[in-house]
Amino acid sequence: MQRIPLIAGNWKMHTSLAEARALAGAVVSACKGLTDREIMIAPPFTALATVAEVVRGSQVRLAAQNVCWEEQGAFTGEIAPSMLRELGCSMAIIGHSERRQIFGETDALINQRVAGAMRFGITPVLCFGETLSEREAGQTMAVLERQVRAGLSGINVVEPASMVLAYEPVWAIGTGKTASEEQAQEAHEFVRNLLLTMYEKSIAQQMRILYGGSVNSGNVDALLHQPDIDGALVGGASLKADSFERIIHFRQ
Ligand code: 13P
C-alpha cells in the first residue's frame, strides 16, 4: 500500500496575473520528470484561467481555494464547481482555517462544500486544525475529531485519491513556528485511526493526509519522513519559486 505524496501550494490572496504566470511556469519546470509525487497549486480565483494555460499538458494540478456546492444561482461571491471544472481545476481547498476564523465558515457549511465538490468530480483538500489555546487546553485531538467527522459527514469515499485531508495547526500558519515532526505525526496518526473507524480499511489507509503550517525548504524532508504525513500544504514558501522547487524535490 503506497500513498503518492502530494505537494500543494496555496497562494492565498497573492500574485498579480504576471506574477502568477511566472510562478506557475517555474513550478511546471521544477517538476519535469518527477513521477513519484503529485504537485498542486491553488492560485487566487482571478489567476485560475491564466495559470490553467501555463499548466496545461503538465503534471501540475490546478486547485481553487474554495468552492460552492450549488451548480448556479443567487450565491453572490461564490464560485460553482462546474465553473472550476471548465477552467481545468480538479481540486479545491475547503475549510481552511482562514475561512473558518476570518469568514466564519462552520463545520456544516464546510461539509456542504466538500459534498458539492465531490459531486462534480473535484477533489477536496479538507483542512482542519486546532488553535494555540485549544492545544494548550489539551483539546487538540477533540477538535481534530470534530472537524474531520463533521467535514466528512455523509461523504462516501469510493476512490481514496478523490479525497485529501490537510492538518494545519492554526498556530503554525504563517508564524514560522512549525509543528515538530512528532507533534505532526501524532495528529496524523490520530486522524488516520479516526478514518479507519469511518471508512473501509483499504480506503482509510490510502487517503492522503497533508501537513501545513510554516513548511519550508529546511523542514520538509523531516516532516515527510513521518509515516502518516503524505505531503505538504505550503503557504508562504510556495510563493517563491526557488523554495517551492526545493520543497517539490523533498527527500523522504
Ligand atoms: P504557511 O506555509 O505560510 O504557514 O501557510 C500554511 C497554509 O495555510 C497553507 O494552506
PDB file of C-alpha atoms in Angstrom, residues 5-251:
ATOM      1  CA  PRO A   5       2.995  12.171  -1.833  1.00  0.00           C
ATOM      2  CA  LEU A   6       1.274  15.424  -2.754  1.00  0.00           C
ATOM      3  CA  ILE A   7       2.993  18.796  -2.567  1.00  0.00           C
ATOM      4  CA  ALA A   8       0.465  21.610  -2.696  1.00  0.00           C
ATOM      5  CA  GLY A   9       0.989  25.359  -2.889  1.00  0.00           C
ATOM      6  CA  ASN A  10      -1.691  27.671  -1.510  1.00  0.00           C
ATOM      7  CA  TRP A  11      -1.051  31.110  -2.930  1.00  0.00           C
ATOM      8  CA  LYS A  12      -3.803  32.669  -0.780  1.00  0.00           C
ATOM      9  CA  MET A  13      -4.559  36.310  -1.748  1.00  0.00           C
ATOM     10  CA  HIS A  14      -1.271  36.876  -3.555  1.00  0.00           C
ATOM     11  CA  THR A  15       0.024  37.297  -7.120  1.00  0.00           C
ATOM     12  CA  SER A  16      -0.816  39.635  -9.950  1.00  0.00           C
ATOM     13  CA  LEU A  17      -1.541  37.928 -13.261  1.00  0.00           C
ATOM     14  CA  ALA A  18       2.047  38.448 -14.402  1.00  0.00           C
ATOM     15  CA  GLU A  19       3.416  37.028 -11.156  1.00  0.00           C
ATOM     16  CA  ALA A  20       1.037  34.077 -11.317  1.00  0.00           C
ATOM     17  CA  ARG A  21       2.089  33.269 -14.877  1.00  0.00           C
ATOM     18  CA  ALA A  22       5.785  33.379 -13.969  1.00  0.00           C
ATOM     19  CA  LEU A  23       5.407  31.365 -10.773  1.00  0.00           C
ATOM     20  CA  ALA A  24       3.275  28.694 -12.451  1.00  0.00           C
ATOM     21  CA  GLY A  25       5.857  28.429 -15.237  1.00  0.00           C
ATOM     22  CA  ALA A  26       8.588  27.889 -12.666  1.00  0.00           C
ATOM     23  CA  VAL A  27       6.552  25.165 -10.957  1.00  0.00           C
ATOM     24  CA  VAL A  28       5.945  23.371 -14.261  1.00  0.00           C
ATOM     25  CA  SER A  29       9.695  23.403 -14.974  1.00  0.00           C
ATOM     26  CA  ALA A  30      10.565  22.333 -11.426  1.00  0.00           C
ATOM     27  CA  CYS A  31       8.526  19.153 -11.577  1.00  0.00           C
ATOM     28  CA  LYS A  32       9.544  17.914 -15.009  1.00  0.00           C
ATOM     29  CA  GLY A  33      10.499  14.276 -14.842  1.00  0.00           C
ATOM     30  CA  LEU A  34       9.191  13.696 -11.313  1.00  0.00           C
ATOM     31  CA  THR A  35       6.937  10.678 -11.423  1.00  0.00           C
ATOM     32  CA  ASP A  36       6.772   9.586  -7.785  1.00  0.00           C
ATOM     33  CA  ARG A  37       4.844  12.582  -6.426  1.00  0.00           C
ATOM     34  CA  GLU A  38       1.963  14.877  -7.313  1.00  0.00           C
ATOM     35  CA  ILE A  39       2.071  18.665  -7.398  1.00  0.00           C
ATOM     36  CA  MET A  40      -0.870  21.039  -6.975  1.00  0.00           C
ATOM     37  CA  ILE A  41      -1.103  24.815  -6.988  1.00  0.00           C
ATOM     38  CA  ALA A  42      -4.012  26.958  -5.820  1.00  0.00           C
ATOM     39  CA  PRO A  43      -3.813  30.494  -7.236  1.00  0.00           C
ATOM     40  CA  PRO A  44      -6.441  33.117  -6.393  1.00  0.00           C
ATOM     41  CA  PHE A  45      -9.649  32.821  -8.459  1.00  0.00           C
ATOM     42  CA  THR A  46      -8.622  35.751 -10.644  1.00  0.00           C
ATOM     43  CA  ALA A  47      -5.491  33.936 -11.828  1.00  0.00           C
ATOM     44  CA  LEU A  48      -7.011  30.488 -12.415  1.00  0.00           C
ATOM     45  CA  ALA A  49      -7.603  30.954 -16.152  1.00  0.00           C
ATOM     46  CA  THR A  50      -4.111  32.351 -16.681  1.00  0.00           C
ATOM     47  CA  VAL A  51      -2.442  29.596 -14.677  1.00  0.00           C
ATOM     48  CA  ALA A  52      -4.586  26.948 -16.389  1.00  0.00           C
ATOM     49  CA  GLU A  53      -2.960  27.896 -19.701  1.00  0.00           C
ATOM     50  CA  VAL A  54       0.506  27.585 -18.202  1.00  0.00           C
ATOM     51  CA  VAL A  55      -0.012  24.184 -16.551  1.00  0.00           C
ATOM     52  CA  ARG A  56      -1.999  22.616 -19.403  1.00  0.00           C
ATOM     53  CA  GLY A  57      -0.343  19.379 -20.517  1.00  0.00           C
ATOM     54  CA  SER A  58       1.937  19.299 -17.470  1.00  0.00           C
ATOM     55  CA  GLN A  59       1.611  17.167 -14.364  1.00  0.00           C
ATOM     56  CA  VAL A  60       0.734  20.185 -12.195  1.00  0.00           C
ATOM     57  CA  ARG A  61      -2.824  20.008 -10.899  1.00  0.00           C
ATOM     58  CA  LEU A  62      -4.827  23.182 -10.620  1.00  0.00           C
ATOM     59  CA  ALA A  63      -6.871  23.900  -7.494  1.00  0.00           C
ATOM     60  CA  ALA A  64      -9.221  26.607  -6.304  1.00  0.00           C
ATOM     61  CA  GLN A  65      -9.041  27.992  -2.784  1.00  0.00           C
ATOM     62  CA  ASN A  66     -12.739  27.388  -2.143  1.00  0.00           C
ATOM     63  CA  VAL A  67     -15.827  26.115  -3.929  1.00  0.00           C
ATOM     64  CA  CYS A  68     -19.613  26.403  -3.606  1.00  0.00           C
ATOM     65  CA  TRP A  69     -21.902  23.368  -3.560  1.00  0.00           C
ATOM     66  CA  GLU A  70     -24.549  24.682  -5.954  1.00  0.00           C
ATOM     67  CA  GLU A  71     -24.397  24.464  -9.710  1.00  0.00           C
ATOM     68  CA  GLN A  72     -25.591  28.025 -10.261  1.00  0.00           C
ATOM     69  CA  GLY A  73     -27.914  30.621  -8.792  1.00  0.00           C
ATOM     70  CA  ALA A  74     -28.135  33.508  -6.377  1.00  0.00           C
ATOM     71  CA  PHE A  75     -24.933  32.962  -4.396  1.00  0.00           C
ATOM     72  CA  THR A  76     -23.129  36.295  -4.612  1.00  0.00           C
ATOM     73  CA  GLY A  77     -19.395  35.946  -4.211  1.00  0.00           C
ATOM     74  CA  GLU A  78     -19.340  32.182  -4.697  1.00  0.00           C
ATOM     75  CA  ILE A  79     -17.931  30.010  -7.497  1.00  0.00           C
ATOM     76  CA  ALA A  80     -19.659  26.830  -8.701  1.00  0.00           C
ATOM     77  CA  PRO A  81     -17.801  23.539  -9.085  1.00  0.00           C
ATOM     78  CA  SER A  82     -18.769  23.380 -12.783  1.00  0.00           C
ATOM     79  CA  MET A  83     -17.174  26.811 -13.326  1.00  0.00           C
ATOM     80  CA  LEU A  84     -13.949  25.480 -11.848  1.00  0.00           C
ATOM     81  CA  ARG A  85     -14.093  22.331 -13.937  1.00  0.00           C
ATOM     82  CA  GLU A  86     -14.467  24.466 -17.039  1.00  0.00           C
ATOM     83  CA  LEU A  87     -11.158  26.149 -16.192  1.00  0.00           C
ATOM     84  CA  GLY A  88      -9.368  22.855 -15.708  1.00  0.00           C
ATOM     85  CA  CYS A  89      -9.462  22.816 -11.913  1.00  0.00           C
ATOM     86  CA  SER A  90      -9.568  19.327 -10.484  1.00  0.00           C
ATOM     87  CA  MET A  91      -9.073  20.154  -6.810  1.00  0.00           C
ATOM     88  CA  ALA A  92     -10.259  22.692  -4.239  1.00  0.00           C
ATOM     89  CA  ILE A  93      -9.035  23.673  -0.788  1.00  0.00           C
ATOM     90  CA  ILE A  94     -12.001  23.604   1.595  1.00  0.00           C
ATOM     91  CA  GLY A  95     -12.292  24.611   5.240  1.00  0.00           C
ATOM     92  CA  HIS A  96      -9.001  26.454   5.517  1.00  0.00           C
ATOM     93  CA  SER A  97      -8.614  27.963   8.990  1.00  0.00           C
ATOM     94  CA  GLU A  98      -8.608  31.430   7.422  1.00  0.00           C
ATOM     95  CA  ARG A  99     -12.086  30.685   6.029  1.00  0.00           C
ATOM     96  CA  ARG A 100     -13.198  29.331   9.383  1.00  0.00           C
ATOM     97  CA  GLN A 101     -11.706  32.076  11.536  1.00  0.00           C
ATOM     98  CA  ILE A 102     -11.922  35.245   9.451  1.00  0.00           C
ATOM     99  CA  PHE A 103     -15.032  34.470   7.423  1.00  0.00           C
ATOM    100  CA  GLY A 104     -16.966  32.419   9.950  1.00  0.00           C
ATOM    101  CA  GLU A 105     -17.292  29.220   7.905  1.00  0.00           C
ATOM    102  CA  THR A 106     -18.784  26.485  10.035  1.00  0.00           C
ATOM    103  CA  ASP A 107     -18.262  22.729  10.037  1.00  0.00           C
ATOM    104  CA  ALA A 108     -21.726  22.317   8.494  1.00  0.00           C
ATOM    105  CA  LEU A 109     -21.011  24.765   5.675  1.00  0.00           C
ATOM    106  CA  ILE A 110     -17.647  23.163   5.014  1.00  0.00           C
ATOM    107  CA  ASN A 111     -19.319  19.761   4.820  1.00  0.00           C
ATOM    108  CA  GLN A 112     -21.669  21.129   2.138  1.00  0.00           C
ATOM    109  CA  ARG A 113     -18.687  22.406   0.176  1.00  0.00           C
ATOM    110  CA  VAL A 114     -16.968  19.006   0.393  1.00  0.00           C
ATOM    111  CA  ALA A 115     -20.113  17.228  -0.804  1.00  0.00           C
ATOM    112  CA  GLY A 116     -20.622  19.708  -3.648  1.00  0.00           C
ATOM    113  CA  ALA A 117     -17.028  19.423  -4.826  1.00  0.00           C
ATOM    114  CA  MET A 118     -17.174  15.637  -4.888  1.00  0.00           C
ATOM    115  CA  ARG A 119     -20.481  15.617  -6.733  1.00  0.00           C
ATOM    116  CA  PHE A 120     -18.742  17.452  -9.574  1.00  0.00           C
ATOM    117  CA  GLY A 121     -15.550  15.414  -9.530  1.00  0.00           C
ATOM    118  CA  ILE A 122     -13.420  17.993  -7.759  1.00  0.00           C
ATOM    119  CA  THR A 123     -11.040  16.533  -5.177  1.00  0.00           C
ATOM    120  CA  PRO A 124     -11.424  18.385  -1.879  1.00  0.00           C
ATOM    121  CA  VAL A 125      -8.384  19.237   0.230  1.00  0.00           C
ATOM    122  CA  LEU A 126     -10.245  19.378   3.531  1.00  0.00           C
ATOM    123  CA  CYS A 127      -8.328  21.424   6.120  1.00  0.00           C
ATOM    124  CA  PHE A 128      -8.622  21.125   9.881  1.00  0.00           C
ATOM    125  CA  GLY A 129      -6.501  22.067  12.877  1.00  0.00           C
ATOM    126  CA  GLU A 130      -6.509  23.386  16.406  1.00  0.00           C
ATOM    127  CA  THR A 131      -5.752  26.894  17.653  1.00  0.00           C
ATOM    128  CA  LEU A 132      -2.996  27.573  20.175  1.00  0.00           C
ATOM    129  CA  SER A 133      -5.454  27.973  23.031  1.00  0.00           C
ATOM    130  CA  GLU A 134      -7.141  24.683  22.113  1.00  0.00           C
ATOM    131  CA  ARG A 135      -3.747  22.948  22.114  1.00  0.00           C
ATOM    132  CA  GLU A 136      -2.789  24.478  25.423  1.00  0.00           C
ATOM    133  CA  ALA A 137      -6.114  23.390  26.909  1.00  0.00           C
ATOM    134  CA  GLY A 138      -5.416  19.788  25.847  1.00  0.00           C
ATOM    135  CA  GLN A 139      -8.258  19.794  23.314  1.00  0.00           C
ATOM    136  CA  THR A 140      -6.254  19.151  20.161  1.00  0.00           C
ATOM    137  CA  MET A 141      -7.493  15.659  19.370  1.00  0.00           C
ATOM    138  CA  ALA A 142     -11.104  16.511  20.278  1.00  0.00           C
ATOM    139  CA  VAL A 143     -11.015  19.478  17.874  1.00  0.00           C
ATOM    140  CA  LEU A 144      -9.483  17.403  15.086  1.00  0.00           C
ATOM    141  CA  GLU A 145     -12.060  14.670  15.587  1.00  0.00           C
ATOM    142  CA  ARG A 146     -14.935  17.140  15.491  1.00  0.00           C
ATOM    143  CA  GLN A 147     -13.695  18.908  12.367  1.00  0.00           C
ATOM    144  CA  VAL A 148     -12.866  15.728  10.461  1.00  0.00           C
ATOM    145  CA  ARG A 149     -16.100  13.927  11.392  1.00  0.00           C
ATOM    146  CA  ALA A 150     -18.205  16.987  10.551  1.00  0.00           C
ATOM    147  CA  GLY A 151     -16.346  17.785   7.335  1.00  0.00           C
ATOM    148  CA  LEU A 152     -16.757  14.213   6.104  1.00  0.00           C
ATOM    149  CA  SER A 153     -20.277  13.683   7.423  1.00  0.00           C
ATOM    150  CA  GLY A 154     -22.298  11.697   4.889  1.00  0.00           C
ATOM    151  CA  ILE A 155     -19.374  11.635   2.443  1.00  0.00           C
ATOM    152  CA  ASN A 156     -18.851   8.288   0.781  1.00  0.00           C
ATOM    153  CA  VAL A 157     -15.277   7.903  -0.416  1.00  0.00           C
ATOM    154  CA  VAL A 158     -15.022   5.184  -3.048  1.00  0.00           C
ATOM    155  CA  GLU A 159     -11.704   6.162  -4.580  1.00  0.00           C
ATOM    156  CA  PRO A 160      -9.164   7.167  -1.900  1.00  0.00           C
ATOM    157  CA  ALA A 161      -7.366   9.574  -4.240  1.00  0.00           C
ATOM    158  CA  SER A 162     -10.596  11.573  -4.542  1.00  0.00           C
ATOM    159  CA  MET A 163     -10.317  12.943  -1.007  1.00  0.00           C
ATOM    160  CA  VAL A 164      -7.322  14.697   0.540  1.00  0.00           C
ATOM    161  CA  LEU A 165      -7.098  15.876   4.145  1.00  0.00           C
ATOM    162  CA  ALA A 166      -4.767  18.552   5.469  1.00  0.00           C
ATOM    163  CA  TYR A 167      -3.786  19.014   9.093  1.00  0.00           C
ATOM    164  CA  GLU A 168      -2.952  22.676   9.604  1.00  0.00           C
ATOM    165  CA  PRO A 169      -2.453  23.682  13.234  1.00  0.00           C
ATOM    166  CA  VAL A 170      -3.601  27.309  13.295  1.00  0.00           C
ATOM    167  CA  TRP A 171      -0.682  28.383  15.500  1.00  0.00           C
ATOM    168  CA  ALA A 172       1.784  27.169  12.869  1.00  0.00           C
ATOM    169  CA  ILE A 173       0.281  29.021   9.896  1.00  0.00           C
ATOM    170  CA  GLY A 174       2.304  31.992   8.715  1.00  0.00           C
ATOM    171  CA  THR A 175       4.094  32.167  12.050  1.00  0.00           C
ATOM    172  CA  GLY A 176       7.353  30.428  11.211  1.00  0.00           C
ATOM    173  CA  LYS A 177       6.502  28.021  14.062  1.00  0.00           C
ATOM    174  CA  THR A 178       6.245  24.570  12.534  1.00  0.00           C
ATOM    175  CA  ALA A 179       4.768  21.689  14.475  1.00  0.00           C
ATOM    176  CA  SER A 180       7.592  19.316  15.346  1.00  0.00           C
ATOM    177  CA  GLU A 181       7.681  16.103  13.322  1.00  0.00           C
ATOM    178  CA  GLU A 182       6.471  14.275  16.433  1.00  0.00           C
ATOM    179  CA  GLN A 183       3.566  16.660  17.038  1.00  0.00           C
ATOM    180  CA  ALA A 184       2.529  16.449  13.399  1.00  0.00           C
ATOM    181  CA  GLN A 185       2.874  12.665  13.240  1.00  0.00           C
ATOM    182  CA  GLU A 186       0.840  12.280  16.439  1.00  0.00           C
ATOM    183  CA  ALA A 187      -2.025  14.292  14.933  1.00  0.00           C
ATOM    184  CA  HIS A 188      -1.814  12.493  11.594  1.00  0.00           C
ATOM    185  CA  GLU A 189      -1.811   9.085  13.242  1.00  0.00           C
ATOM    186  CA  PHE A 190      -4.839  10.090  15.298  1.00  0.00           C
ATOM    187  CA  VAL A 191      -6.692  11.166  12.158  1.00  0.00           C
ATOM    188  CA  ARG A 192      -5.639   8.015  10.298  1.00  0.00           C
ATOM    189  CA  ASN A 193      -7.116   5.914  13.104  1.00  0.00           C
ATOM    190  CA  LEU A 194     -10.254   8.026  13.035  1.00  0.00           C
ATOM    191  CA  LEU A 195     -10.593   7.438   9.285  1.00  0.00           C
ATOM    192  CA  LEU A 196     -10.267   3.716   9.952  1.00  0.00           C
ATOM    193  CA  THR A 197     -13.423   3.909  12.078  1.00  0.00           C
ATOM    194  CA  MET A 198     -15.274   5.790   9.329  1.00  0.00           C
ATOM    195  CA  TYR A 199     -14.244   4.013   6.132  1.00  0.00           C
ATOM    196  CA  GLU A 200     -13.183   0.609   4.935  1.00  0.00           C
ATOM    197  CA  LYS A 201      -9.605  -0.184   5.811  1.00  0.00           C
ATOM    198  CA  SER A 202      -8.352  -0.127   2.217  1.00  0.00           C
ATOM    199  CA  ILE A 203      -9.842   3.348   1.735  1.00  0.00           C
ATOM    200  CA  ALA A 204      -8.760   4.843   5.080  1.00  0.00           C
ATOM    201  CA  GLN A 205      -5.218   3.607   4.664  1.00  0.00           C
ATOM    202  CA  GLN A 206      -4.877   5.099   1.208  1.00  0.00           C
ATOM    203  CA  MET A 207      -6.311   8.570   1.824  1.00  0.00           C
ATOM    204  CA  ARG A 208      -3.624  11.216   1.949  1.00  0.00           C
ATOM    205  CA  ILE A 209      -3.176  13.499   4.934  1.00  0.00           C
ATOM    206  CA  LEU A 210      -1.031  16.567   4.231  1.00  0.00           C
ATOM    207  CA  TYR A 211       0.678  18.728   6.818  1.00  0.00           C
ATOM    208  CA  GLY A 212       0.534  22.519   6.539  1.00  0.00           C
ATOM    209  CA  GLY A 213       1.928  25.309   8.697  1.00  0.00           C
ATOM    210  CA  SER A 214       5.279  27.017   8.041  1.00  0.00           C
ATOM    211  CA  VAL A 215       6.546  24.230   5.807  1.00  0.00           C
ATOM    212  CA  ASN A 216       9.763  25.363   4.134  1.00  0.00           C
ATOM    213  CA  SER A 217      12.743  24.010   2.245  1.00  0.00           C
ATOM    214  CA  GLY A 218      14.543  23.290   5.513  1.00  0.00           C
ATOM    215  CA  ASN A 219      11.891  21.246   7.322  1.00  0.00           C
ATOM    216  CA  VAL A 220      10.037  19.485   4.526  1.00  0.00           C
ATOM    217  CA  ASP A 221      12.259  16.384   4.420  1.00  0.00           C
ATOM    218  CA  ALA A 222      11.892  15.616   8.128  1.00  0.00           C
ATOM    219  CA  LEU A 223       8.134  16.187   8.085  1.00  0.00           C
ATOM    220  CA  LEU A 224       7.552  13.975   5.066  1.00  0.00           C
ATOM    221  CA  HIS A 225       9.728  11.288   6.583  1.00  0.00           C
ATOM    222  CA  GLN A 226       6.964  10.620   9.130  1.00  0.00           C
ATOM    223  CA  PRO A 227       4.866   7.559   8.287  1.00  0.00           C
ATOM    224  CA  ASP A 228       1.463   9.290   8.252  1.00  0.00           C
ATOM    225  CA  ILE A 229       2.490  12.584   6.633  1.00  0.00           C
ATOM    226  CA  ASP A 230       1.693  12.171   2.966  1.00  0.00           C
ATOM    227  CA  GLY A 231       2.535  15.596   1.659  1.00  0.00           C
ATOM    228  CA  ALA A 232       2.589  19.287   2.420  1.00  0.00           C
ATOM    229  CA  LEU A 233       0.220  22.218   2.015  1.00  0.00           C
ATOM    230  CA  VAL A 234       2.536  25.180   1.681  1.00  0.00           C
ATOM    231  CA  GLY A 235       1.641  28.858   2.002  1.00  0.00           C
ATOM    232  CA  GLY A 236       4.412  31.465   2.111  1.00  0.00           C
ATOM    233  CA  ALA A 237       7.171  29.227   0.784  1.00  0.00           C
ATOM    234  CA  SER A 238       5.072  28.322  -2.271  1.00  0.00           C
ATOM    235  CA  LEU A 239       5.234  31.938  -3.465  1.00  0.00           C
ATOM    236  CA  LYS A 240       8.987  31.814  -4.014  1.00  0.00           C
ATOM    237  CA  ALA A 241       9.953  29.698  -6.987  1.00  0.00           C
ATOM    238  CA  ASP A 242      13.277  28.543  -5.555  1.00  0.00           C
ATOM    239  CA  SER A 243      11.964  27.479  -2.161  1.00  0.00           C
ATOM    240  CA  PHE A 244       8.919  25.741  -3.643  1.00  0.00           C
ATOM    241  CA  GLU A 245      11.189  23.947  -6.107  1.00  0.00           C
ATOM    242  CA  ARG A 246      13.227  22.574  -3.213  1.00  0.00           C
ATOM    243  CA  ILE A 247      10.036  21.525  -1.415  1.00  0.00           C
ATOM    244  CA  ILE A 248       8.803  19.748  -4.542  1.00  0.00           C
ATOM    245  CA  HIS A 249      12.120  17.902  -4.597  1.00  0.00           C
ATOM    246  CA  PHE A 250      11.810  16.757  -0.960  1.00  0.00           C
ATOM    247  CA  ARG A 251      13.746  13.662   0.028  1.00  0.00           C
TER     248      ARG A 251
END
